[in-house]
Amino acid sequence: MRMNKWVIPGILAGFLLTLLATGRSSGSDVAVAPSQMVLKAADDQPEDYPTTMALKYMGKLLDERSNGRIQVQVYGGAQLGQAQETIKMTQAGTIAFNRVNAAPLVSVSPAMGVFSMPYLFRDEGHLWKVLEGSVGKGLLKGMESSNLVGLAYYDSGARSFYTKGKLIKIPADMKGMKIRVQPSKIFVDLINSLGAVPMPMSYGDVYSGLQTGIVDGAENNPPSLWTSKHYEVAKYYSLDEHSMVPEVLLMSKKVWDGLSPADQKLIARAAQDSVAEQRKLWNAFVQESMNELVAKGVVIVKPDKAPFQKAVQPVYAKYPEYKELIGQIQAVK
Ligand code: GTR
């Protein structure tokens, strides 16, 4: 084959472009112009949900603070996949940032499961003291062994049951009811302890699951019940507030390890700075969601929590591995 006189310069130019795009040359220490990087961020909540908005806010901070060099492209609404899939993609480095709930993280980072334990936190104040204290920080740090960098926590409030056809006032009302849970063994045990039938499934399958009767109910915070439109099918919401499982902002360790220490710092700071924004949006959105649910005719009750708290105690006996962590969490005043 005869080489056209443009082929060699073309190959060289291509090489140079790759170098500029990746900011590094394979193996050598050649200094290259700092290049722009575009980092993908995944969220399974809609574009205007507080977590997705907080990711966009983090992207804005990074854009400003890096003079446009670091760009974050946020994909809300599970465009990049359901939690179980995106967690794997983040480990593999195909997704740079991921905002997931701590519950499904138990499959890759067992210690994170402690947050799924029922009635673990006394209230929001206690939750945030724990998340921002040594326990919370330690658990984020622990994600590194799963090829993930734990950057921050976001608020997810408290989860409660919502059902079709029947209102839950006491645990006995749940007997035999099929309740969707996130893919997490702890949630399976929680539902069993209440006499109901746990049905682990992806968030994206719950609406049709409720519609077709594969499940009789599910559990989540008011903003999720509102934005998922599950209330269209499940009109009874019982605020038993059985668990407060935070949202976690993760980064792929593979992507992180390829960054300069200065960029790592920029990202860690922007992630941290997005927390206050998320919490502000969250508080307003919880109120808004409750108003919307009431306006849509959802029947909302606040049952006595004591019988629920009593019924779930066997879950604690099943997880002796969390005993020490739970002790530390309870000791936070
Ligand atoms: C929501 C959370 C979602 C997803 C969902 C679920 O509270 O924000 O990321 O985890 O719960 O129940 O699957």
mmCIF file of C-alpha atoms and ligand atoms in Angstrom:
data_model
loop_
_atom_site.group_PDB
_atom_site.id
_atom_site.type_symbol
_atom_site.label_atom_id
_atom_site.label_comp_id
_atom_site.label_asym_id
_atom_site.label_seq_id
_atom_site.Cartn_x
_atom_site.Cartn_y
_atom_site.Cartn_z
ATOM 1 C CA MET A 1 0.000 0.000 0.000
ATOM 2 C CA ARG A 2 1.340 3.421 -0.975
ATOM 3 C CA MET A 3 1.316 5.931 1.815
ATOM 4 C CA ASN A 4 -0.292 9.192 1.008
ATOM 5 C CA LYS A 5 1.965 12.104 2.048
ATOM 6 C CA TRP A 6 -0.666 13.197 4.611
ATOM 7 C CA VAL A 7 -0.897 9.846 6.394
ATOM 8 C CA ILE A 8 2.162 10.236 8.674
ATOM 9 C CA PRO A 9 1.431 13.837 9.732
ATOM 10 C CA GLY A 10 -2.158 12.708 10.251
ATOM 11 C CA ILE A 11 -1.084 9.913 12.614
ATOM 12 C CA LEU A 12 1.184 12.325 14.493
ATOM 13 C CA ALA A 13 -1.577 14.872 14.828
ATOM 14 C CA GLY A 14 -3.914 12.160 16.061
ATOM 15 C CA PHE A 15 -1.378 11.131 18.684
ATOM 16 C CA LEU A 16 -0.954 14.714 19.819
ATOM 17 C CA LEU A 17 -4.698 15.174 20.069
ATOM 18 C CA THR A 18 -5.032 12.066 22.212
ATOM 19 C CA LEU A 19 -2.235 13.386 24.403
ATOM 20 C CA LEU A 20 -4.020 16.682 24.819
ATOM 21 C CA ALA A 21 -7.323 15.007 25.455
ATOM 22 C CA THR A 22 -6.037 12.670 28.127
ATOM 23 C CA GLY A 23 -3.462 15.009 29.571
ATOM 24 C CA ARG A 24 -0.863 12.293 29.755
ATOM 25 C CA SER A 25 1.382 10.239 27.528
ATOM 26 C CA SER A 26 1.512 6.512 28.125
ATOM 27 C CA GLY A 27 4.191 5.851 30.676
ATOM 28 C CA SER A 28 6.475 8.847 30.114
ATOM 29 C CA ASP A 29 6.724 12.154 31.924
ATOM 30 C CA VAL A 30 6.242 14.377 28.898
ATOM 31 C CA ALA A 31 4.680 17.640 30.031
ATOM 32 C CA VAL A 32 1.528 18.399 28.057
ATOM 33 C CA ALA A 33 -0.847 21.304 28.047
ATOM 34 C CA PRO A 34 -3.467 20.892 30.773
ATOM 35 C CA SER A 35 -6.448 19.587 28.879
ATOM 36 C CA GLN A 36 -10.124 19.816 29.470
ATOM 37 C CA MET A 37 -11.728 16.780 31.018
ATOM 38 C CA VAL A 38 -15.345 15.814 30.828
ATOM 39 C CA LEU A 39 -16.507 13.670 33.716
ATOM 40 C CA LYS A 40 -19.820 11.807 33.664
ATOM 41 C CA ALA A 41 -22.055 11.835 36.729
ATOM 42 C CA ALA A 42 -24.978 9.443 37.250
ATOM 43 C CA ASP A 43 -28.124 9.830 39.343
ATOM 44 C CA ASP A 44 -31.276 7.724 39.243
ATOM 45 C CA GLN A 45 -33.469 10.596 40.396
ATOM 46 C CA PRO A 46 -34.966 13.108 37.921
ATOM 47 C CA GLU A 47 -33.089 16.192 36.664
ATOM 48 C CA ASP A 48 -34.743 18.571 39.135
ATOM 49 C CA TYR A 49 -34.410 16.349 42.213
ATOM 50 C CA PRO A 50 -32.194 17.767 45.026
ATOM 51 C CA THR A 51 -29.420 15.180 44.521
ATOM 52 C CA THR A 52 -29.224 15.689 40.749
ATOM 53 C CA MET A 53 -29.318 19.464 41.237
ATOM 54 C CA ALA A 54 -26.490 19.181 43.769
ATOM 55 C CA LEU A 55 -24.379 17.263 41.231
ATOM 56 C CA LYS A 56 -24.974 20.071 38.736
ATOM 57 C CA TYR A 57 -24.005 22.597 41.392
ATOM 58 C CA MET A 58 -20.773 20.669 42.039
ATOM 59 C CA GLY A 59 -20.133 20.757 38.269
ATOM 60 C CA LYS A 60 -20.652 24.513 38.228
ATOM 61 C CA LEU A 61 -18.182 24.994 41.073
ATOM 62 C CA LEU A 62 -15.614 22.816 39.309
ATOM 63 C CA ASP A 63 -16.089 24.676 36.038
ATOM 64 C CA GLU A 64 -15.547 28.023 37.790
ATOM 65 C CA ARG A 65 -12.681 26.924 39.987
ATOM 66 C CA SER A 66 -10.765 25.189 37.175
ATOM 67 C CA ASN A 67 -11.419 27.948 34.617
ATOM 68 C CA GLY A 68 -13.468 25.609 32.488
ATOM 69 C CA ARG A 69 -10.947 22.780 32.494
ATOM 70 C CA ILE A 70 -13.041 20.339 34.564
ATOM 71 C CA GLN A 71 -16.504 19.724 33.151
ATOM 72 C CA VAL A 72 -19.123 17.516 34.763
ATOM 73 C CA GLN A 73 -21.890 16.077 32.603
ATOM 74 C CA VAL A 74 -24.815 15.075 34.785
ATOM 75 C CA TYR A 75 -27.146 12.285 33.620
ATOM 76 C CA GLY A 76 -30.252 12.186 35.815
ATOM 77 C CA GLY A 77 -33.280 9.899 35.640
ATOM 78 C CA ALA A 78 -31.227 6.680 35.569
ATOM 79 C CA GLN A 79 -30.124 7.452 31.988
ATOM 80 C CA LEU A 80 -26.893 5.587 32.674
ATOM 81 C CA GLY A 81 -28.627 2.648 34.353
ATOM 82 C CA GLN A 82 -30.106 1.449 37.617
ATOM 83 C CA ALA A 83 -28.064 1.687 40.840
ATOM 84 C CA GLN A 84 -26.689 -1.873 40.689
ATOM 85 C CA GLU A 85 -25.391 -1.295 37.150
ATOM 86 C CA THR A 86 -24.015 2.202 37.693
ATOM 87 C CA ILE A 87 -22.124 1.097 40.805
ATOM 88 C CA LYS A 88 -20.273 -1.457 38.657
ATOM 89 C CA MET A 89 -19.696 1.123 35.917
ATOM 90 C CA THR A 90 -18.233 3.506 38.487
ATOM 91 C CA GLN A 91 -15.886 0.802 39.752
ATOM 92 C CA ALA A 92 -14.828 0.162 36.167
ATOM 93 C CA GLY A 93 -14.254 3.873 35.507
ATOM 94 C CA THR A 94 -16.887 4.262 32.757
ATOM 95 C CA ILE A 95 -18.743 6.678 35.035
ATOM 96 C CA ALA A 96 -16.674 9.186 37.042
ATOM 97 C CA PHE A 97 -19.250 10.307 39.635
ATOM 98 C CA ASN A 98 -22.230 8.440 40.968
ATOM 99 C CA ARG A 99 -24.899 9.411 43.438
ATOM 100 C CA VAL A 100 -26.465 6.321 44.934
ATOM 101 C CA ASN A 101 -28.334 5.409 48.070
ATOM 102 C CA ALA A 102 -26.258 3.690 50.760
ATOM 103 C CA ALA A 103 -28.617 0.667 50.793
ATOM 104 C CA PRO A 104 -27.570 -0.991 47.498
ATOM 105 C CA LEU A 105 -23.915 -0.158 48.255
ATOM 106 C CA VAL A 106 -23.928 -2.990 50.770
ATOM 107 C CA SER A 107 -23.188 -5.389 47.898
ATOM 108 C CA VAL A 108 -19.766 -3.807 47.318
ATOM 109 C CA SER A 109 -19.062 -2.271 50.719
ATOM 110 C CA PRO A 110 -20.653 -4.337 53.514
ATOM 111 C CA ALA A 111 -19.950 -1.733 56.232
ATOM 112 C CA MET A 112 -22.215 0.765 54.403
ATOM 113 C CA GLY A 113 -25.091 -1.564 55.259
ATOM 114 C CA VAL A 114 -25.130 -0.244 58.799
ATOM 115 C CA PHE A 115 -27.099 2.802 57.597
ATOM 116 C CA SER A 116 -29.939 0.524 56.504
ATOM 117 C CA MET A 117 -30.514 -0.727 60.044
ATOM 118 C CA PRO A 118 -34.036 0.208 61.150
ATOM 119 C CA TYR A 119 -34.544 3.086 63.590
ATOM 120 C CA LEU A 120 -30.790 3.584 63.885
ATOM 121 C CA PHE A 121 -30.882 7.375 64.149
ATOM 122 C CA ARG A 122 -32.803 9.379 66.715
ATOM 123 C CA ASP A 123 -33.518 12.214 64.280
ATOM 124 C CA GLU A 124 -32.011 14.294 61.424
ATOM 125 C CA GLY A 125 -29.651 16.077 63.832
ATOM 126 C CA HIS A 126 -28.247 12.765 65.033
ATOM 127 C CA LEU A 127 -27.952 11.461 61.450
ATOM 128 C CA TRP A 128 -25.893 14.466 60.319
ATOM 129 C CA LYS A 129 -23.650 14.431 63.382
ATOM 130 C CA VAL A 130 -22.853 10.806 62.586
ATOM 131 C CA LEU A 131 -22.362 11.380 58.859
ATOM 132 C CA GLU A 132 -20.025 14.305 59.423
ATOM 133 C CA GLY A 133 -18.205 12.706 62.340
ATOM 134 C CA SER A 134 -15.639 9.936 62.500
ATOM 135 C CA VAL A 135 -18.084 7.109 61.693
ATOM 136 C CA GLY A 136 -19.377 8.768 58.527
ATOM 137 C CA LYS A 137 -15.924 9.773 57.357
ATOM 138 C CA GLY A 138 -14.508 6.334 58.141
ATOM 139 C CA LEU A 139 -17.208 4.616 56.082
ATOM 140 C CA LEU A 140 -16.550 6.890 53.091
ATOM 141 C CA LYS A 141 -12.839 6.152 53.375
ATOM 142 C CA GLY A 142 -13.576 2.425 53.563
ATOM 143 C CA MET A 143 -15.052 2.522 50.056
ATOM 144 C CA GLU A 144 -11.566 2.683 48.548
ATOM 145 C CA SER A 145 -11.123 -1.065 48.906
ATOM 146 C CA SER A 146 -14.154 -1.376 46.576
ATOM 147 C CA ASN A 147 -12.504 0.816 43.923
ATOM 148 C CA LEU A 148 -14.725 3.732 44.882
ATOM 149 C CA VAL A 149 -13.895 7.065 46.476
ATOM 150 C CA GLY A 150 -16.571 8.211 48.933
ATOM 151 C CA LEU A 151 -16.792 11.992 48.528
ATOM 152 C CA ALA A 152 -19.820 13.067 50.552
ATOM 153 C CA TYR A 153 -23.277 12.270 51.871
ATOM 154 C CA TYR A 154 -26.536 13.866 50.788
ATOM 155 C CA ASP A 155 -29.818 13.926 52.678
ATOM 156 C CA SER A 156 -32.487 11.355 51.945
ATOM 157 C CA GLY A 157 -34.710 11.900 54.998
ATOM 158 C CA ALA A 158 -36.657 8.949 56.344
ATOM 159 C CA ARG A 159 -38.244 6.039 54.479
ATOM 160 C CA SER A 160 -41.829 4.961 55.136
ATOM 161 C CA PHE A 161 -44.289 2.468 53.658
ATOM 162 C CA TYR A 162 -46.770 3.258 50.907
ATOM 163 C CA THR A 163 -49.302 0.758 49.751
ATOM 164 C CA LYS A 164 -52.133 -0.034 47.401
ATOM 165 C CA GLY A 165 -55.569 -0.799 48.676
ATOM 166 C CA LYS A 166 -54.803 -0.923 52.393
ATOM 167 C CA LEU A 167 -53.444 1.537 54.917
ATOM 168 C CA ILE A 168 -50.778 0.341 57.344
ATOM 169 C CA LYS A 169 -51.405 1.454 60.918
ATOM 170 C CA ILE A 170 -49.743 -1.350 62.868
ATOM 171 C CA PRO A 171 -47.221 -4.025 61.797
ATOM 172 C CA ALA A 172 -49.987 -6.660 61.734
ATOM 173 C CA ASP A 173 -51.566 -4.772 58.803
ATOM 174 C CA MET A 174 -48.514 -5.726 56.731
ATOM 175 C CA LYS A 175 -48.980 -9.457 57.122
ATOM 176 C CA GLY A 176 -48.461 -11.158 53.757
ATOM 177 C CA MET A 177 -48.154 -7.868 51.846
ATOM 178 C CA LYS A 178 -45.536 -7.908 49.091
ATOM 179 C CA ILE A 179 -43.291 -4.925 49.679
ATOM 180 C CA ARG A 180 -40.649 -3.788 47.207
ATOM 181 C CA VAL A 181 -37.232 -3.110 48.730
ATOM 182 C CA GLN A 182 -33.906 -1.993 47.301
ATOM 183 C CA PRO A 183 -31.542 -4.866 46.520
ATOM 184 C CA SER A 184 -30.235 -5.242 50.095
ATOM 185 C CA LYS A 185 -30.282 -8.212 52.468
ATOM 186 C CA ILE A 186 -30.875 -5.967 55.460
ATOM 187 C CA PHE A 187 -34.067 -4.581 53.921
ATOM 188 C CA VAL A 188 -35.197 -8.121 53.147
ATOM 189 C CA ASP A 189 -34.760 -8.987 56.834
ATOM 190 C CA LEU A 190 -36.518 -5.785 57.871
ATOM 191 C CA ILE A 191 -39.615 -6.597 55.818
ATOM 192 C CA ASN A 192 -39.621 -10.197 57.053
ATOM 193 C CA SER A 193 -39.488 -8.998 60.657
ATOM 194 C CA LEU A 194 -42.718 -7.062 60.018
ATOM 195 C CA GLY A 195 -44.496 -10.152 58.676
ATOM 196 C CA ALA A 196 -44.573 -8.895 55.075
ATOM 197 C CA VAL A 197 -42.990 -10.422 51.950
ATOM 198 C CA PRO A 198 -39.847 -8.627 50.731
ATOM 199 C CA MET A 199 -39.531 -8.109 46.976
ATOM 200 C CA PRO A 200 -36.093 -6.718 46.013
ATOM 201 C CA MET A 201 -36.230 -4.927 42.666
ATOM 202 C CA SER A 202 -34.687 -1.985 40.817
ATOM 203 C CA TYR A 203 -36.176 1.442 41.392
ATOM 204 C CA GLY A 204 -37.100 1.696 37.721
ATOM 205 C CA ASP A 205 -39.325 -1.390 37.930
ATOM 206 C CA VAL A 206 -41.416 -0.318 40.910
ATOM 207 C CA TYR A 207 -44.106 1.667 39.082
ATOM 208 C CA SER A 208 -45.078 -1.219 36.828
ATOM 209 C CA GLY A 209 -44.587 -3.620 39.736
ATOM 210 C CA LEU A 210 -47.246 -1.731 41.681
ATOM 211 C CA GLN A 211 -49.500 -1.392 38.674
ATOM 212 C CA THR A 212 -49.465 -5.075 37.784
ATOM 213 C CA GLY A 213 -49.679 -6.215 41.397
ATOM 214 C CA ILE A 214 -46.250 -7.888 41.542
ATOM 215 C CA VAL A 215 -45.951 -5.803 44.686
ATOM 216 C CA ASP A 216 -48.587 -4.339 47.006
ATOM 217 C CA GLY A 217 -46.399 -1.524 48.225
ATOM 218 C CA ALA A 218 -42.945 -0.066 48.612
ATOM 219 C CA GLU A 219 -41.119 2.303 50.916
ATOM 220 C CA ASN A 220 -39.391 5.617 50.396
ATOM 221 C CA ASN A 221 -39.130 9.265 51.436
ATOM 222 C CA PRO A 222 -41.836 11.792 50.403
ATOM 223 C CA PRO A 223 -39.795 13.331 47.528
ATOM 224 C CA SER A 224 -39.302 9.919 45.924
ATOM 225 C CA LEU A 225 -42.957 8.935 46.332
ATOM 226 C CA TRP A 226 -43.842 12.205 44.634
ATOM 227 C CA THR A 227 -41.315 12.283 41.755
ATOM 228 C CA SER A 228 -41.604 8.562 40.942
ATOM 229 C CA LYS A 229 -45.395 9.006 40.584
ATOM 230 C CA HIS A 230 -45.851 5.785 42.539
ATOM 231 C CA TYR A 231 -48.603 7.650 44.434
ATOM 232 C CA GLU A 232 -50.734 7.342 41.288
ATOM 233 C CA VAL A 233 -51.021 3.637 42.086
ATOM 234 C CA ALA A 234 -50.242 3.454 45.829
ATOM 235 C CA LYS A 235 -52.378 6.008 47.626
ATOM 236 C CA TYR A 236 -51.730 5.098 51.263
ATOM 237 C CA TYR A 237 -48.643 6.501 52.943
ATOM 238 C CA SER A 238 -47.859 5.502 56.496
ATOM 239 C CA LEU A 239 -45.079 7.592 58.037
ATOM 240 C CA ASP A 240 -43.485 4.928 60.226
ATOM 241 C CA GLU A 241 -40.031 6.325 59.252
ATOM 242 C CA HIS A 242 -38.312 2.955 59.693
ATOM 243 C CA SER A 243 -34.956 3.976 58.298
ATOM 244 C CA MET A 244 -32.829 6.959 57.358
ATOM 245 C CA VAL A 245 -30.452 5.755 54.658
ATOM 246 C CA PRO A 246 -28.285 8.593 53.334
ATOM 247 C CA GLU A 247 -27.391 9.195 49.716
ATOM 248 C CA VAL A 248 -23.705 8.789 48.873
ATOM 249 C CA LEU A 249 -21.685 10.734 46.329
ATOM 250 C CA LEU A 250 -19.010 8.466 44.915
ATOM 251 C CA MET A 251 -16.205 8.780 42.476
ATOM 252 C CA SER A 252 -14.541 6.047 40.504
ATOM 253 C CA LYS A 253 -11.178 5.267 42.122
ATOM 254 C CA LYS A 254 -9.837 4.481 38.679
ATOM 255 C CA VAL A 255 -10.652 8.019 37.479
ATOM 256 C CA TRP A 256 -9.528 9.567 40.774
ATOM 257 C CA ASP A 257 -6.139 7.847 40.646
ATOM 258 C CA GLY A 258 -5.535 9.348 37.197
ATOM 259 C CA LEU A 259 -5.947 12.909 38.511
ATOM 260 C CA SER A 260 -3.273 15.239 39.837
ATOM 261 C CA PRO A 261 -3.320 15.803 43.621
ATOM 262 C CA ALA A 262 -4.413 19.408 42.945
ATOM 263 C CA ASP A 263 -7.420 18.259 40.903
ATOM 264 C CA GLN A 264 -8.288 15.652 43.519
ATOM 265 C CA LYS A 265 -8.390 18.453 46.074
ATOM 266 C CA LEU A 266 -10.563 20.639 43.835
ATOM 267 C CA ILE A 267 -13.034 17.801 43.389
ATOM 268 C CA ALA A 268 -13.121 16.804 47.046
ATOM 269 C CA ARG A 269 -13.816 20.420 48.000
ATOM 270 C CA ALA A 270 -16.503 20.989 45.356
ATOM 271 C CA ALA A 271 -18.223 17.738 46.405
ATOM 272 C CA GLN A 272 -18.159 18.847 50.027
ATOM 273 C CA ASP A 273 -19.448 22.302 49.076
ATOM 274 C CA SER A 274 -22.385 20.761 47.225
ATOM 275 C CA VAL A 275 -23.681 19.195 50.452
ATOM 276 C CA ALA A 276 -25.061 22.451 51.901
ATOM 277 C CA GLU A 277 -26.796 23.130 48.581
ATOM 278 C CA GLN A 278 -28.346 19.656 48.506
ATOM 279 C CA ARG A 279 -29.547 19.942 52.105
ATOM 280 C CA LYS A 280 -31.119 23.332 51.464
ATOM 281 C CA LEU A 281 -32.915 22.028 48.357
ATOM 282 C CA TRP A 282 -33.884 18.873 50.207
ATOM 283 C CA ASN A 283 -35.611 20.590 53.104
ATOM 284 C CA ALA A 284 -37.715 22.700 50.767
ATOM 285 C CA PHE A 285 -38.506 19.733 48.535
ATOM 286 C CA VAL A 286 -39.718 17.483 51.374
ATOM 287 C CA GLN A 287 -42.302 20.108 52.257
ATOM 288 C CA GLU A 288 -43.277 20.642 48.629
ATOM 289 C CA SER A 289 -43.640 16.891 48.029
ATOM 290 C CA MET A 290 -45.864 16.434 51.072
ATOM 291 C CA ASN A 291 -48.104 19.263 49.877
ATOM 292 C CA GLU A 292 -48.280 17.758 46.399
ATOM 293 C CA LEU A 293 -49.080 14.296 47.755
ATOM 294 C CA VAL A 294 -51.901 15.689 49.884
ATOM 295 C CA ALA A 295 -53.216 17.635 46.871
ATOM 296 C CA LYS A 296 -53.225 14.423 44.832
ATOM 297 C CA GLY A 297 -55.405 12.736 47.429
ATOM 298 C CA VAL A 298 -52.800 10.502 49.036
ATOM 299 C CA VAL A 299 -53.959 9.346 52.480
ATOM 300 C CA ILE A 300 -51.131 10.091 54.899
ATOM 301 C CA VAL A 301 -51.026 8.816 58.485
ATOM 302 C CA LYS A 302 -48.479 8.971 61.296
ATOM 303 C CA PRO A 303 -48.723 5.626 63.060
ATOM 304 C CA ASP A 304 -47.344 4.980 66.531
ATOM 305 C CA LYS A 305 -43.738 3.979 65.821
ATOM 306 C CA ALA A 306 -43.271 1.904 68.984
ATOM 307 C CA PRO A 307 -44.802 -1.374 67.674
ATOM 308 C CA PHE A 308 -42.728 -1.071 64.479
ATOM 309 C CA GLN A 309 -39.571 -0.424 66.487
ATOM 310 C CA LYS A 310 -40.288 -3.479 68.612
ATOM 311 C CA ALA A 311 -41.045 -5.741 65.644
ATOM 312 C CA VAL A 312 -37.769 -4.974 63.828
ATOM 313 C CA GLN A 313 -35.492 -5.792 66.795
ATOM 314 C CA PRO A 314 -34.634 -9.302 65.456
ATOM 315 C CA VAL A 315 -32.863 -7.587 62.521
ATOM 316 C CA TYR A 316 -30.234 -6.311 64.977
ATOM 317 C CA ALA A 317 -29.542 -9.821 66.255
ATOM 318 C CA LYS A 318 -28.918 -10.941 62.658
ATOM 319 C CA TYR A 319 -26.032 -8.498 62.132
ATOM 320 C CA PRO A 320 -23.530 -8.899 64.966
ATOM 321 C CA GLU A 321 -20.878 -7.530 62.569
ATOM 322 C CA TYR A 322 -22.415 -4.054 62.948
ATOM 323 C CA LYS A 323 -22.496 -4.152 66.750
ATOM 324 C CA GLU A 324 -19.405 -2.017 67.251
ATOM 325 C CA LEU A 325 -20.355 0.551 64.610
ATOM 326 C CA ILE A 326 -23.886 0.757 65.991
ATOM 327 C CA GLY A 327 -22.462 1.364 69.455
ATOM 328 C CA GLN A 328 -20.354 4.217 68.070
ATOM 329 C CA ILE A 329 -23.367 5.681 66.258
ATOM 330 C CA GLN A 330 -25.578 5.499 69.324
ATOM 331 C CA ALA A 331 -22.876 7.162 71.427
ATOM 332 C CA VAL A 332 -22.985 10.284 69.214
ATOM 333 C CA LYS A 333 -24.949 12.900 71.130
HETATM 334 C C1 GTR B 1 -34.451 6.874 46.759
HETATM 335 C C2 GTR B 1 -33.028 7.165 46.287
HETATM 336 C C3 GTR B 1 -32.798 6.524 44.946
HETATM 337 C C4 GTR B 1 -33.099 5.045 45.002
HETATM 338 C C5 GTR B 1 -34.498 4.825 45.539
HETATM 339 C C6 GTR B 1 -34.852 3.350 45.687
HETATM 340 O O1 GTR B 1 -34.665 7.425 48.029
HETATM 341 O O2 GTR B 1 -32.844 8.550 46.179
HETATM 342 O O3 GTR B 1 -31.472 6.736 44.544
HETATM 343 O O4 GTR B 1 -32.157 4.415 45.812
HETATM 344 O O5 GTR B 1 -34.654 5.469 46.797
HETATM 345 O O6 GTR B 1 -35.648 3.038 46.566
HETATM 346 O O7 GTR B 1 -34.381 2.531 44.903
#
